[in-house]
mmCIF file of C-alpha atoms in Angstrom:
data_model
loop_
_atom_site.group_PDB
_atom_site.id
_atom_site.type_symbol
_atom_site.label_atom_id
_atom_site.label_comp_id
_atom_site.label_asym_id
_atom_site.label_seq_id
_atom_site.Cartn_x
_atom_site.Cartn_y
_atom_site.Cartn_z
ATOM 1 C CA MET A 1 10.788 107.525 100.970
ATOM 2 C CA PRO A 2 7.024 107.023 101.323
ATOM 3 C CA LEU A 3 4.888 110.060 100.608
ATOM 4 C CA ASP A 4 1.860 111.165 102.568
ATOM 5 C CA SER A 5 -1.334 110.464 100.631
ATOM 6 C CA GLY A 6 -2.082 114.187 100.360
ATOM 7 C CA VAL A 7 1.331 114.887 98.809
ATOM 8 C CA TRP A 8 0.969 111.961 96.407
ATOM 9 C CA ALA A 9 -2.525 113.103 95.410
ATOM 10 C CA TYR A 10 -1.277 116.640 94.773
ATOM 11 C CA LEU A 11 1.583 115.359 92.591
ATOM 12 C CA ALA A 12 -0.539 112.834 90.702
ATOM 13 C CA LEU A 13 -3.703 114.886 90.241
ATOM 14 C CA PRO A 14 -3.014 118.594 90.908
ATOM 15 C CA GLY A 15 -6.096 120.646 91.641
ATOM 16 C CA GLU A 16 -8.194 117.656 92.680
ATOM 17 C CA THR A 17 -7.264 117.402 96.340
ATOM 18 C CA SER A 18 -9.739 118.299 99.042
ATOM 19 C CA PRO A 19 -8.596 119.696 102.408
ATOM 20 C CA LEU A 20 -11.519 118.015 104.191
ATOM 21 C CA PRO A 21 -12.034 114.249 104.318
ATOM 22 C CA ALA A 22 -15.273 112.973 102.806
ATOM 23 C CA SER A 23 -17.507 110.658 104.810
ATOM 24 C CA GLY A 24 -20.582 108.695 103.814
ATOM 25 C CA VAL A 25 -21.903 108.671 100.263
ATOM 26 C CA LEU A 26 -20.498 111.428 98.115
ATOM 27 C CA PRO A 27 -22.817 113.505 95.973
ATOM 28 C CA PRO A 28 -22.112 113.600 92.218
ATOM 29 C CA GLY A 29 -19.228 115.878 91.287
ATOM 30 C CA VAL A 30 -17.504 115.704 94.692
ATOM 31 C CA LEU A 31 -13.935 114.473 94.506
ATOM 32 C CA ARG A 32 -12.733 111.686 96.776
ATOM 33 C CA ASP A 33 -9.694 112.122 99.006
ATOM 34 C CA ASP A 34 -8.606 108.474 99.149
ATOM 35 C CA TYR A 35 -6.583 108.017 95.996
ATOM 36 C CA PRO A 36 -5.263 104.497 95.303
ATOM 37 C CA LEU A 37 -1.641 103.717 95.992
ATOM 38 C CA PRO A 38 0.665 103.720 92.961
ATOM 39 C CA PRO A 39 1.418 100.265 91.527
ATOM 40 C CA LEU A 40 4.582 98.541 92.687
ATOM 41 C CA PRO A 41 7.270 97.864 90.085
ATOM 42 C CA ARG A 42 7.434 94.352 88.647
ATOM 43 C CA TRP A 43 11.216 94.172 89.011
ATOM 44 C CA PRO A 44 13.904 96.161 90.842
ATOM 45 C CA LEU A 45 15.203 99.329 89.232
ATOM 46 C CA ARG A 46 18.477 98.738 87.398
ATOM 47 C CA ALA A 47 20.644 101.191 85.513
ATOM 48 C CA HIS A 48 20.941 100.734 81.751
ATOM 49 C CA GLY A 49 24.270 98.973 81.220
ATOM 50 C CA GLY A 50 25.465 101.165 78.355
ATOM 51 C CA ALA A 51 24.488 104.416 80.038
ATOM 52 C CA PHE A 52 26.135 103.315 83.276
ATOM 53 C CA ARG A 53 29.318 102.255 81.498
ATOM 54 C CA ASP A 54 29.553 105.484 79.460
ATOM 55 C CA THR A 55 28.900 107.677 82.501
ATOM 56 C CA LEU A 56 31.440 105.762 84.529
ATOM 57 C CA ALA A 57 34.060 106.197 81.788
ATOM 58 C CA ARG A 58 33.642 109.985 81.915
ATOM 59 C CA LEU A 59 34.188 110.276 85.665
ATOM 60 C CA PRO A 60 37.665 111.406 86.761
ATOM 61 C CA ALA A 61 37.319 109.116 89.789
ATOM 62 C CA VAL A 62 37.192 106.044 87.517
ATOM 63 C CA ARG A 63 40.912 105.641 88.146
ATOM 64 C CA THR A 64 40.276 104.746 91.787
ATOM 65 C CA PRO A 65 40.530 101.000 92.502
ATOM 66 C CA ARG A 66 36.871 100.586 93.485
ATOM 67 C CA LEU A 67 35.447 102.183 90.327
ATOM 68 C CA ARG A 68 38.080 100.514 88.164
ATOM 69 C CA GLU A 69 36.760 97.114 89.348
ATOM 70 C CA TYR A 70 33.236 98.074 88.234
ATOM 71 C CA ARG A 71 34.504 99.258 84.857
ATOM 72 C CA GLU A 72 36.501 96.090 84.266
ATOM 73 C CA ALA A 73 33.539 93.908 85.251
ATOM 74 C CA LEU A 74 31.307 95.793 82.789
ATOM 75 C CA ARG A 75 33.892 95.546 80.037
ATOM 76 C CA HIS A 76 34.089 91.732 80.337
ATOM 77 C CA SER A 77 30.331 91.137 80.600
#
């Protein structure tokens, strides 16, 4: 979910957010309120295979047909 720039700025740099937008040239020591967007990932997020397999093995629901297919596919890969 996209975050509002004020929320992102508060999470990234707490204590450096300004409630009023700055306009024109800022005097020295005044903090800007237009923080850059975070960089996009270079590749899609994927679960670590071993961690996923071990977590799946510990679930009681692994005996259901759908999760059993995942477990078998991981075991043979």
